[in-house]
mmCIF file of N, CA and C in Angstrom:
data_model
loop_
_atom_site.group_PDB
_atom_site.id
_atom_site.type_symbol
_atom_site.label_atom_id
_atom_site.label_comp_id
_atom_site.label_asym_id
_atom_site.label_seq_id
_atom_site.Cartn_x
_atom_site.Cartn_y
_atom_site.Cartn_z
ATOM 1 N N UNK A 505 0.849 -1.176 0.000
ATOM 2 C CA UNK A 505 0.000 0.000 0.000
ATOM 3 C C UNK A 505 0.893 1.236 0.000
ATOM 4 N N UNK A 506 0.515 2.191 -0.812
ATOM 5 C CA UNK A 506 1.276 3.433 -0.933
ATOM 6 C C UNK A 506 0.804 4.420 0.128
ATOM 7 N N UNK A 507 1.652 4.733 1.070
ATOM 8 C CA UNK A 507 1.260 5.608 2.178
ATOM 9 C C UNK A 507 1.717 7.052 1.977
ATOM 10 N N UNK A 508 2.468 7.318 0.927
ATOM 11 C CA UNK A 508 3.005 8.658 0.742
ATOM 12 C C UNK A 508 2.235 9.451 -0.309
ATOM 13 N N UNK A 509 0.946 9.128 -0.499
ATOM 14 C CA UNK A 509 0.135 9.840 -1.483
ATOM 15 C C UNK A 509 -0.778 10.830 -0.779
ATOM 16 N N UNK A 510 -1.304 11.753 -1.557
ATOM 17 C CA UNK A 510 -2.257 12.712 -1.016
ATOM 18 C C UNK A 510 -3.495 11.988 -0.513
ATOM 19 N N UNK A 511 -4.224 12.620 0.358
ATOM 20 C CA UNK A 511 -5.428 12.040 0.952
ATOM 21 C C UNK A 511 -6.521 11.912 -0.113
ATOM 22 N N UNK A 512 -6.905 10.692 -0.475
ATOM 23 C CA UNK A 512 -7.895 10.502 -1.537
ATOM 24 C C UNK A 512 -9.344 10.509 -1.040
ATOM 25 N N UNK A 513 -9.549 10.666 0.260
ATOM 26 C CA UNK A 513 -10.894 10.564 0.825
ATOM 27 C C UNK A 513 -11.811 11.666 0.298
ATOM 28 N N UNK A 514 -13.044 11.279 -0.039
ATOM 29 C CA UNK A 514 -14.080 12.230 -0.422
ATOM 30 C C UNK A 514 -14.696 12.743 0.875
ATOM 31 N N UNK A 515 -14.404 13.969 1.214
ATOM 32 C CA UNK A 515 -14.823 14.541 2.493
ATOM 33 C C UNK A 515 -16.296 14.945 2.452
ATOM 34 N N UNK A 516 -17.031 14.712 3.538
ATOM 35 C CA UNK A 516 -18.425 15.134 3.595
ATOM 36 C C UNK A 516 -18.516 16.630 3.896
ATOM 37 N N UNK A 517 -18.508 17.433 2.837
ATOM 38 C CA UNK A 517 -18.539 18.889 3.017
ATOM 39 C C UNK A 517 -19.865 19.497 2.577
ATOM 40 N N UNK A 518 -20.707 18.706 1.944
ATOM 41 C CA UNK A 518 -22.047 19.159 1.581
ATOM 42 C C UNK A 518 -22.941 17.930 1.466
ATOM 43 N N UNK A 519 -24.182 18.163 1.145
ATOM 44 C CA UNK A 519 -25.150 17.068 1.081
ATOM 45 C C UNK A 519 -24.743 16.006 0.066
ATOM 46 N N UNK A 520 -24.197 16.417 -1.065
ATOM 47 C CA UNK A 520 -23.856 15.453 -2.107
ATOM 48 C C UNK A 520 -22.587 14.665 -1.783
ATOM 49 N N UNK A 521 -21.564 15.322 -1.291
ATOM 50 C CA UNK A 521 -20.354 14.574 -0.937
ATOM 51 C C UNK A 521 -20.638 13.631 0.228
ATOM 52 N N UNK A 522 -21.526 14.033 1.132
ATOM 53 C CA UNK A 522 -21.892 13.175 2.267
ATOM 54 C C UNK A 522 -22.662 11.944 1.810
ATOM 55 N N UNK A 523 -23.237 11.993 0.650
ATOM 56 C CA UNK A 523 -23.948 10.831 0.084
ATOM 57 C C UNK A 523 -23.042 9.596 0.073
ATOM 58 N N UNK A 524 -21.742 9.813 -0.105
ATOM 59 C CA UNK A 524 -20.780 8.713 -0.233
ATOM 60 C C UNK A 524 -20.023 8.428 1.059
ATOM 61 N N UNK A 525 -20.391 9.078 2.137
ATOM 62 C CA UNK A 525 -19.691 8.901 3.401
ATOM 63 C C UNK A 525 -19.757 7.439 3.849
ATOM 64 N N UNK A 526 -18.601 6.840 4.071
ATOM 65 C CA UNK A 526 -18.471 5.426 4.445
ATOM 66 C C UNK A 526 -19.078 4.473 3.416
ATOM 67 N N UNK A 527 -19.278 4.949 2.203
ATOM 68 C CA UNK A 527 -19.891 4.133 1.164
ATOM 69 C C UNK A 527 -19.044 4.084 -0.102
ATOM 70 N N UNK A 528 -17.847 4.595 -0.035
ATOM 71 C CA UNK A 528 -16.949 4.649 -1.185
ATOM 72 C C UNK A 528 -15.630 3.991 -0.805
ATOM 73 N N UNK A 529 -15.291 2.930 -1.504
ATOM 74 C CA UNK A 529 -14.006 2.268 -1.265
ATOM 75 C C UNK A 529 -12.917 3.017 -2.034
ATOM 76 N N UNK A 530 -11.716 2.973 -1.500
ATOM 77 C CA UNK A 530 -10.572 3.603 -2.153
ATOM 78 C C UNK A 530 -9.486 2.548 -2.321
ATOM 79 N N UNK A 531 -8.951 2.447 -3.524
ATOM 80 C CA UNK A 531 -7.885 1.487 -3.810
ATOM 81 C C UNK A 531 -6.679 2.241 -4.344
ATOM 82 N N UNK A 532 -5.579 2.193 -3.615
ATOM 83 C CA UNK A 532 -4.358 2.882 -4.038
ATOM 84 C C UNK A 532 -3.292 1.911 -4.529
ATOM 85 N N UNK A 533 -3.675 0.662 -4.778
ATOM 86 C CA UNK A 533 -2.706 -0.355 -5.171
ATOM 87 C C UNK A 533 -2.768 -0.701 -6.656
ATOM 88 N N UNK A 534 -2.918 0.311 -7.503
ATOM 89 C CA UNK A 534 -2.950 0.093 -8.945
ATOM 90 C C UNK A 534 -1.656 -0.591 -9.384
ATOM 91 N N UNK A 535 -1.819 -1.655 -10.125
ATOM 92 C CA UNK A 535 -0.650 -2.408 -10.577
ATOM 93 C C UNK A 535 -0.596 -2.566 -12.088
ATOM 94 N N UNK A 536 -1.290 -1.717 -12.815
ATOM 95 C CA UNK A 536 -1.321 -1.827 -14.266
ATOM 96 C C UNK A 536 -2.641 -2.437 -14.730
ATOM 97 N N UNK A 537 -2.699 -2.748 -16.002
ATOM 98 C CA UNK A 537 -3.905 -3.326 -16.585
ATOM 99 C C UNK A 537 -4.265 -4.620 -15.855
ATOM 100 N N UNK A 538 -5.535 -4.742 -15.486
ATOM 101 C CA UNK A 538 -6.000 -5.949 -14.786
ATOM 102 C C UNK A 538 -6.157 -7.067 -15.802
ATOM 103 N N UNK A 539 -5.250 -8.007 -15.756
ATOM 104 C CA UNK A 539 -5.240 -9.073 -16.759
ATOM 105 C C UNK A 539 -5.412 -10.470 -16.172
ATOM 106 N N UNK A 540 -5.677 -10.548 -14.881
ATOM 107 C CA UNK A 540 -5.824 -11.885 -14.321
ATOM 108 C C UNK A 540 -6.924 -11.926 -13.264
ATOM 109 N N UNK A 541 -7.335 -13.115 -12.958
ATOM 110 C CA UNK A 541 -8.411 -13.353 -12.003
ATOM 111 C C UNK A 541 -8.065 -12.810 -10.618
ATOM 112 N N UNK A 542 -6.819 -12.901 -10.242
ATOM 113 C CA UNK A 542 -6.392 -12.457 -8.914
ATOM 114 C C UNK A 542 -6.671 -10.959 -8.717
ATOM 115 N N UNK A 543 -6.475 -10.166 -9.770
ATOM 116 C CA UNK A 543 -6.734 -8.722 -9.649
ATOM 117 C C UNK A 543 -8.229 -8.472 -9.465
ATOM 118 N N UNK A 544 -9.057 -9.208 -10.168
ATOM 119 C CA UNK A 544 -10.499 -9.084 -9.997
ATOM 120 C C UNK A 544 -10.922 -9.447 -8.587
ATOM 121 N N UNK A 545 -10.331 -10.498 -8.044
ATOM 122 C CA UNK A 545 -10.642 -10.910 -6.677
ATOM 123 C C UNK A 545 -10.170 -9.865 -5.668
ATOM 124 N N UNK A 546 -9.008 -9.286 -5.936
ATOM 125 C CA UNK A 546 -8.484 -8.241 -5.050
ATOM 126 C C UNK A 546 -9.429 -7.044 -5.042
ATOM 127 N N UNK A 547 -9.887 -6.623 -6.227
ATOM 128 C CA UNK A 547 -10.797 -5.487 -6.309
ATOM 129 C C UNK A 547 -12.131 -5.798 -5.638
ATOM 130 N N UNK A 548 -12.603 -7.030 -5.754
ATOM 131 C CA UNK A 548 -13.847 -7.426 -5.085
ATOM 132 C C UNK A 548 -13.683 -7.328 -3.569
ATOM 133 N N UNK A 549 -12.509 -7.696 -3.061
ATOM 134 C CA UNK A 549 -12.252 -7.573 -1.622
ATOM 135 C C UNK A 549 -12.245 -6.104 -1.204
ATOM 136 N N UNK A 550 -11.609 -5.254 -2.026
ATOM 137 C CA UNK A 550 -11.573 -3.828 -1.717
ATOM 138 C C UNK A 550 -12.993 -3.257 -1.740
ATOM 139 N N UNK A 551 -13.783 -3.651 -2.710
ATOM 140 C CA UNK A 551 -15.161 -3.173 -2.821
ATOM 141 C C UNK A 551 -15.970 -3.580 -1.595
ATOM 142 N N UNK A 552 -15.781 -4.817 -1.142
ATOM 143 C CA UNK A 552 -16.487 -5.284 0.056
ATOM 144 C C UNK A 552 -17.987 -5.137 -0.106
ATOM 145 N N UNK A 553 -18.634 -4.473 0.855
ATOM 146 C CA UNK A 553 -20.076 -4.288 0.792
ATOM 147 C C UNK A 553 -20.472 -2.932 0.212
ATOM 148 N N UNK A 554 -19.493 -2.257 -0.386
ATOM 149 C CA UNK A 554 -19.765 -0.959 -1.017
ATOM 150 C C UNK A 554 -20.082 -1.174 -2.492
ATOM 151 N N UNK A 555 -20.558 -0.134 -3.164
ATOM 152 C CA UNK A 555 -20.899 -0.259 -4.581
ATOM 153 C C UNK A 555 -19.904 0.433 -5.503
ATOM 154 N N UNK A 556 -19.073 1.297 -4.959
ATOM 155 C CA UNK A 556 -18.192 2.100 -5.804
ATOM 156 C C UNK A 556 -16.785 2.140 -5.221
ATOM 157 N N UNK A 557 -15.803 2.048 -6.116
ATOM 158 C CA UNK A 557 -14.391 2.154 -5.724
ATOM 159 C C UNK A 557 -13.754 3.281 -6.532
ATOM 160 N N UNK A 558 -13.029 4.139 -5.838
ATOM 161 C CA UNK A 558 -12.149 5.096 -6.502
ATOM 162 C C UNK A 558 -10.811 4.394 -6.585
ATOM 163 N N UNK A 559 -10.358 4.140 -7.804
ATOM 164 C CA UNK A 559 -9.105 3.418 -7.999
ATOM 165 C C UNK A 559 -8.012 4.413 -8.368
ATOM 166 N N UNK A 560 -7.066 4.592 -7.447
ATOM 167 C CA UNK A 560 -5.974 5.511 -7.676
ATOM 168 C C UNK A 560 -5.221 5.175 -8.953
ATOM 169 N N UNK A 561 -4.882 6.187 -9.709
ATOM 170 C CA UNK A 561 -4.151 6.047 -10.963
ATOM 171 C C UNK A 561 -4.923 5.265 -12.015
ATOM 172 N N UNK A 562 -6.231 5.143 -11.831
ATOM 173 C CA UNK A 562 -7.009 4.376 -12.799
ATOM 174 C C UNK A 562 -8.358 5.019 -13.078
ATOM 175 N N UNK A 563 -9.260 5.032 -12.142
ATOM 176 C CA UNK A 563 -10.588 5.577 -12.363
ATOM 177 C C UNK A 563 -11.575 5.026 -11.355
ATOM 178 N N UNK A 564 -12.808 4.875 -11.796
ATOM 179 C CA UNK A 564 -13.893 4.464 -10.907
ATOM 180 C C UNK A 564 -14.448 3.127 -11.365
ATOM 181 N N UNK A 565 -14.801 2.300 -10.391
ATOM 182 C CA UNK A 565 -15.498 1.053 -10.653
ATOM 183 C C UNK A 565 -16.782 1.111 -9.839
ATOM 184 N N UNK A 566 -17.906 0.808 -10.494
ATOM 185 C CA UNK A 566 -19.188 0.839 -9.812
ATOM 186 C C UNK A 566 -19.919 -0.469 -10.071
ATOM 187 N N UNK A 567 -20.450 -1.054 -9.012
ATOM 188 C CA UNK A 567 -21.243 -2.272 -9.117
ATOM 189 C C UNK A 567 -22.579 -2.001 -8.441
ATOM 190 N N UNK A 568 -23.668 -2.132 -9.184
ATOM 191 C CA UNK A 568 -25.002 -1.888 -8.637
ATOM 192 C C UNK A 568 -25.956 -2.919 -9.219
ATOM 193 N N UNK A 569 -27.088 -3.110 -8.589
ATOM 194 C CA UNK A 569 -28.040 -4.110 -9.082
ATOM 195 C C UNK A 569 -28.570 -3.835 -10.490
ATOM 196 N N UNK A 570 -28.661 -2.553 -10.874
ATOM 197 C CA UNK A 570 -29.183 -2.207 -12.195
ATOM 198 C C UNK A 570 -28.320 -1.128 -12.834
ATOM 199 N N UNK A 571 -28.485 -0.964 -14.132
ATOM 200 C CA UNK A 571 -27.775 0.093 -14.858
ATOM 201 C C UNK A 571 -28.197 1.459 -14.327
ATOM 202 N N UNK A 572 -29.492 1.631 -14.077
ATOM 203 C CA UNK A 572 -29.984 2.920 -13.570
ATOM 204 C C UNK A 572 -29.319 3.284 -12.250
ATOM 205 N N UNK A 573 -29.183 2.328 -11.349
ATOM 206 C CA UNK A 573 -28.571 2.599 -10.049
ATOM 207 C C UNK A 573 -27.074 2.863 -10.179
ATOM 208 N N UNK A 574 -26.407 2.134 -11.056
ATOM 209 C CA UNK A 574 -24.979 2.370 -11.285
ATOM 210 C C UNK A 574 -24.771 3.757 -11.885
ATOM 211 N N UNK A 575 -25.613 4.107 -12.856
ATOM 212 C CA UNK A 575 -25.511 5.436 -13.464
ATOM 213 C C UNK A 575 -25.714 6.520 -12.413
ATOM 214 N N UNK A 576 -26.712 6.340 -11.555
ATOM 215 C CA UNK A 576 -27.005 7.335 -10.515
ATOM 216 C C UNK A 576 -25.799 7.508 -9.582
ATOM 217 N N UNK A 577 -25.202 6.397 -9.184
ATOM 218 C CA UNK A 577 -24.017 6.476 -8.326
ATOM 219 C C UNK A 577 -22.893 7.239 -9.017
ATOM 220 N N UNK A 578 -22.644 6.905 -10.277
ATOM 221 C CA UNK A 578 -21.563 7.574 -11.010
ATOM 222 C C UNK A 578 -21.871 9.042 -11.260
ATOM 223 N N UNK A 579 -23.116 9.339 -11.576
ATOM 224 C CA UNK A 579 -23.539 10.723 -11.823
ATOM 225 C C UNK A 579 -23.269 11.586 -10.588
ATOM 226 N N UNK A 580 -23.730 11.111 -9.431
ATOM 227 C CA UNK A 580 -23.558 11.905 -8.218
ATOM 228 C C UNK A 580 -22.123 11.868 -7.696
ATOM 229 N N UNK A 581 -21.383 10.802 -7.978
ATOM 230 C CA UNK A 581 -19.975 10.779 -7.596
ATOM 231 C C UNK A 581 -19.200 11.836 -8.389
ATOM 232 N N UNK A 582 -19.510 11.954 -9.658
ATOM 233 C CA UNK A 582 -18.835 12.990 -10.459
ATOM 234 C C UNK A 582 -19.156 14.378 -9.908
ATOM 235 N N UNK A 583 -20.398 14.611 -9.567
ATOM 236 C CA UNK A 583 -20.784 15.909 -8.992
ATOM 237 C C UNK A 583 -20.071 16.145 -7.654
ATOM 238 N N UNK A 584 -19.970 15.098 -6.845
ATOM 239 C CA UNK A 584 -19.277 15.219 -5.558
ATOM 240 C C UNK A 584 -17.797 15.535 -5.780
ATOM 241 N N UNK A 585 -17.189 14.881 -6.761
ATOM 242 C CA UNK A 585 -15.772 15.140 -7.062
ATOM 243 C C UNK A 585 -15.582 16.579 -7.535
ATOM 244 N N UNK A 586 -16.512 17.080 -8.346
ATOM 245 C CA UNK A 586 -16.438 18.472 -8.791
ATOM 246 C C UNK A 586 -16.516 19.428 -7.596
ATOM 247 N N UNK A 587 -17.397 19.113 -6.663
ATOM 248 C CA UNK A 587 -17.528 19.937 -5.461
ATOM 249 C C UNK A 587 -16.227 19.944 -4.670
ATOM 250 N N UNK A 588 -15.619 18.760 -4.513
ATOM 251 C CA UNK A 588 -14.365 18.669 -3.765
ATOM 252 C C UNK A 588 -13.254 19.462 -4.445
ATOM 253 N N UNK A 589 -13.148 19.307 -5.755
ATOM 254 C CA UNK A 589 -12.097 20.021 -6.488
ATOM 255 C C UNK A 589 -12.292 21.529 -6.354
ATOM 256 N N UNK A 590 -13.522 21.979 -6.496
ATOM 257 C CA UNK A 590 -13.807 23.403 -6.354
ATOM 258 C C UNK A 590 -13.478 23.886 -4.940
ATOM 259 N N UNK A 591 -13.871 23.113 -3.937
ATOM 260 C CA UNK A 591 -13.591 23.497 -2.548
ATOM 261 C C UNK A 591 -12.085 23.536 -2.286
ATOM 262 N N UNK A 592 -11.367 22.513 -2.746
ATOM 263 C CA UNK A 592 -9.915 22.500 -2.563
ATOM 264 C C UNK A 592 -9.249 23.664 -3.294
ATOM 265 N N UNK A 593 -9.805 24.068 -4.422
ATOM 266 C CA UNK A 593 -9.179 25.127 -5.219
ATOM 267 C C UNK A 593 -9.210 26.485 -4.524
ATOM 268 N N UNK A 594 -10.071 26.636 -3.524
ATOM 269 C CA UNK A 594 -10.124 27.914 -2.810
ATOM 270 C C UNK A 594 -8.934 28.097 -1.875
ATOM 271 N N UNK A 595 -8.307 26.986 -1.497
ATOM 272 C CA UNK A 595 -7.199 27.066 -0.551
ATOM 273 C C UNK A 595 -7.660 27.254 0.886
ATOM 274 N N UNK A 596 -8.960 27.342 1.095
ATOM 275 C CA UNK A 596 -9.508 27.507 2.437
ATOM 276 C C UNK A 596 -9.645 26.154 3.129
ATOM 277 N N UNK A 597 -9.697 26.183 4.433
ATOM 278 C CA UNK A 597 -9.918 24.968 5.203
ATOM 279 C C UNK A 597 -11.327 24.460 4.903
ATOM 280 N N UNK A 598 -11.454 23.143 4.737
ATOM 281 C CA UNK A 598 -12.755 22.560 4.440
ATOM 282 C C UNK A 598 -13.613 22.480 5.703
ATOM 283 N N UNK A 599 -14.901 22.743 5.552
ATOM 284 C CA UNK A 599 -15.851 22.618 6.651
ATOM 285 C C UNK A 599 -16.446 21.212 6.576
ATOM 286 N N UNK A 600 -15.781 20.266 7.218
ATOM 287 C CA UNK A 600 -16.159 18.854 7.136
ATOM 288 C C UNK A 600 -17.221 18.538 8.187
ATOM 289 N N UNK A 601 -18.272 17.866 7.748
ATOM 290 C CA UNK A 601 -19.348 17.483 8.659
ATOM 291 C C UNK A 601 -18.828 16.527 9.727
ATOM 292 N N UNK A 602 -19.380 16.601 10.922
ATOM 293 C CA UNK A 602 -19.039 15.603 11.933
ATOM 294 C C UNK A 602 -19.593 14.234 11.508
ATOM 295 N N UNK A 603 -19.007 13.173 12.045
ATOM 296 C CA UNK A 603 -19.368 11.806 11.675
ATOM 297 C C UNK A 603 -20.875 11.565 11.711
ATOM 298 N N UNK A 604 -21.533 11.902 12.817
ATOM 299 C CA UNK A 604 -22.962 11.601 12.966
ATOM 300 C C UNK A 604 -23.808 12.291 11.900
ATOM 301 N N UNK A 605 -23.500 13.539 11.602
ATOM 302 C CA UNK A 605 -24.252 14.264 10.584
ATOM 303 C C UNK A 605 -23.992 13.693 9.190
ATOM 304 N N UNK A 606 -22.731 13.372 8.897
ATOM 305 C CA UNK A 606 -22.391 12.802 7.591
ATOM 306 C C UNK A 606 -23.081 11.455 7.402
ATOM 307 N N UNK A 607 -23.085 10.632 8.432
ATOM 308 C CA UNK A 607 -23.743 9.322 8.339
ATOM 309 C C UNK A 607 -25.251 9.479 8.188
ATOM 310 N N UNK A 608 -25.839 10.392 8.941
ATOM 311 C CA UNK A 608 -27.276 10.654 8.837
ATOM 312 C C UNK A 608 -27.631 11.112 7.414
ATOM 313 N N UNK A 609 -26.808 11.971 6.846
ATOM 314 C CA UNK A 609 -27.045 12.465 5.498
ATOM 315 C C UNK A 609 -26.929 11.333 4.481
ATOM 316 N N UNK A 610 -25.913 10.513 4.617
ATOM 317 C CA UNK A 610 -25.734 9.379 3.697
ATOM 318 C C UNK A 610 -26.923 8.423 3.784
ATOM 319 N N UNK A 611 -27.359 8.137 4.989
ATOM 320 C CA UNK A 611 -28.541 7.261 5.157
ATOM 321 C C UNK A 611 -29.779 7.912 4.567
ATOM 322 N N UNK A 612 -29.890 9.225 4.707
ATOM 323 C CA UNK A 612 -31.027 9.953 4.147
ATOM 324 C C UNK A 612 -31.138 9.787 2.639
ATOM 325 N N UNK A 613 -29.992 9.768 1.971
ATOM 326 C CA UNK A 613 -29.986 9.558 0.519
ATOM 327 C C UNK A 613 -30.579 8.198 0.160
ATOM 328 N N UNK A 614 -30.385 7.220 1.015
ATOM 329 C CA UNK A 614 -30.886 5.871 0.733
ATOM 330 C C UNK A 614 -32.406 5.844 0.634
ATOM 331 N N UNK A 615 -33.076 6.794 1.282
ATOM 332 C CA UNK A 615 -34.539 6.889 1.190
ATOM 333 C C UNK A 615 -34.996 7.293 -0.213
ATOM 334 N N UNK A 616 -34.086 7.845 -0.997
ATOM 335 C CA UNK A 616 -34.417 8.302 -2.347
ATOM 336 C C UNK A 616 -33.859 7.381 -3.427
ATOM 337 N N UNK A 617 -33.513 6.165 -3.071
ATOM 338 C CA UNK A 617 -32.891 5.231 -4.016
ATOM 339 C C UNK A 617 -33.749 5.002 -5.258
ATOM 340 N N UNK A 618 -35.055 4.993 -5.096
ATOM 341 C CA UNK A 618 -35.955 4.756 -6.234
ATOM 342 C C UNK A 618 -35.893 5.868 -7.270
ATOM 343 N N UNK A 619 -35.436 7.047 -6.889
ATOM 344 C CA UNK A 619 -35.366 8.161 -7.844
ATOM 345 C C UNK A 619 -34.368 7.881 -8.959
ATOM 346 N N UNK A 620 -33.459 6.952 -8.748
ATOM 347 C CA UNK A 620 -32.495 6.594 -9.792
ATOM 348 C C UNK A 620 -33.216 6.133 -11.051
ATOM 349 N N UNK A 621 -34.308 5.411 -10.882
ATOM 350 C CA UNK A 621 -35.032 4.878 -12.033
ATOM 351 C C UNK A 621 -35.744 5.991 -12.803
ATOM 352 N N UNK A 622 -36.342 6.934 -12.094
ATOM 353 C CA UNK A 622 -37.003 8.063 -12.757
ATOM 354 C C UNK A 622 -35.974 8.930 -13.471
ATOM 355 N N UNK A 623 -34.842 9.181 -12.817
ATOM 356 C CA UNK A 623 -33.780 9.989 -13.412
ATOM 357 C C UNK A 623 -33.259 9.344 -14.696
ATOM 358 N N UNK A 624 -32.997 8.046 -14.618
ATOM 359 C CA UNK A 624 -32.466 7.317 -15.778
ATOM 360 C C UNK A 624 -33.492 7.302 -16.915
ATOM 361 N N UNK A 625 -34.751 7.108 -16.581
ATOM 362 C CA UNK A 625 -35.810 7.090 -17.597
ATOM 363 C C UNK A 625 -35.924 8.451 -18.273
ATOM 364 N N UNK A 626 -35.832 9.503 -17.508
ATOM 365 C CA UNK A 626 -35.901 10.853 -18.074
ATOM 366 C C UNK A 626 -34.727 11.105 -19.027
ATOM 367 N N UNK A 627 -33.558 10.659 -18.648
ATOM 368 C CA UNK A 627 -32.390 10.829 -19.518
ATOM 369 C C UNK A 627 -32.550 10.032 -20.811
ATOM 370 N N UNK A 628 -33.107 8.829 -20.714
ATOM 371 C CA UNK A 628 -33.342 8.032 -21.929
ATOM 372 C C UNK A 628 -34.373 8.708 -22.828
ATOM 373 N N UNK A 629 -35.401 9.299 -22.254
ATOM 374 C CA UNK A 629 -36.406 10.011 -23.056
ATOM 375 C C UNK A 629 -35.781 11.192 -23.783
ATOM 376 N N UNK A 630 -34.912 11.884 -23.098
ATOM 377 C CA UNK A 630 -34.193 13.007 -23.715
ATOM 378 C C UNK A 630 -33.328 12.508 -24.873
ATOM 379 N N UNK A 631 -32.647 11.404 -24.654
ATOM 380 C CA UNK A 631 -31.783 10.826 -25.673
ATOM 381 C C UNK A 631 -32.601 10.286 -26.844
ATOM 382 N N UNK A 632 -33.786 9.760 -26.559
ATOM 383 C CA UNK A 632 -34.673 9.277 -27.629
ATOM 384 C C UNK A 632 -34.942 10.374 -28.654
ATOM 385 N N UNK A 633 -35.049 11.609 -28.185
ATOM 386 C CA UNK A 633 -35.348 12.744 -29.069
ATOM 387 C C UNK A 633 -34.126 13.194 -29.867
ATOM 388 N N UNK A 634 -32.935 13.063 -29.280
ATOM 389 C CA UNK A 634 -31.731 13.589 -29.928
ATOM 390 C C UNK A 634 -30.907 12.540 -30.660
ATOM 391 N N UNK A 635 -30.869 11.313 -30.120
ATOM 392 C CA UNK A 635 -30.070 10.259 -30.755
ATOM 393 C C UNK A 635 -30.528 8.873 -30.300
ATOM 394 N N UNK A 636 -31.618 8.392 -30.890
ATOM 395 C CA UNK A 636 -32.158 7.094 -30.481
ATOM 396 C C UNK A 636 -31.290 5.896 -30.887
ATOM 397 N N UNK A 637 -30.163 6.164 -31.509
ATOM 398 C CA UNK A 637 -29.298 5.056 -31.956
ATOM 399 C C UNK A 637 -28.731 4.256 -30.793
ATOM 400 N N UNK A 638 -28.780 4.800 -29.563
ATOM 401 C CA UNK A 638 -28.261 4.061 -28.415
ATOM 402 C C UNK A 638 -29.016 2.752 -28.196
ATOM 403 N N UNK A 639 -30.227 2.659 -28.727
ATOM 404 C CA UNK A 639 -31.056 1.453 -28.544
ATOM 405 C C UNK A 639 -30.616 0.297 -29.433
ATOM 406 N N UNK A 640 -29.817 0.607 -30.433
ATOM 407 C CA UNK A 640 -29.417 -0.431 -31.396
ATOM 408 C C UNK A 640 -28.400 -1.401 -30.819
#
């Protein structure tokens, strides 16, 4: 494990970043292109009971029961990352939520899990009008 890297944690600084509090795995052991079963097993262990992994020097891996739910996770993770980058760019100290509030906020998001399907359906309807070739 690489211990001399910058802190990769997604800090709970707003409602959206808190969505991923204790729900985002981080993997800093990138070893190149995953070409064997052992790497897949290693990533599954890192993922554990979470749905999304931020893989250092690589990207994001998301596992969800449906495409709509995976898309929703990735959509909001990108927004959370944008928020973090913007906050870090100010050079100011981050106003990080306390553990209990961050956990409460993350659990609160779980009450809206069904909205992933409506969001995904709306995006498909929009795409149907502009480029229905995605269905092919």
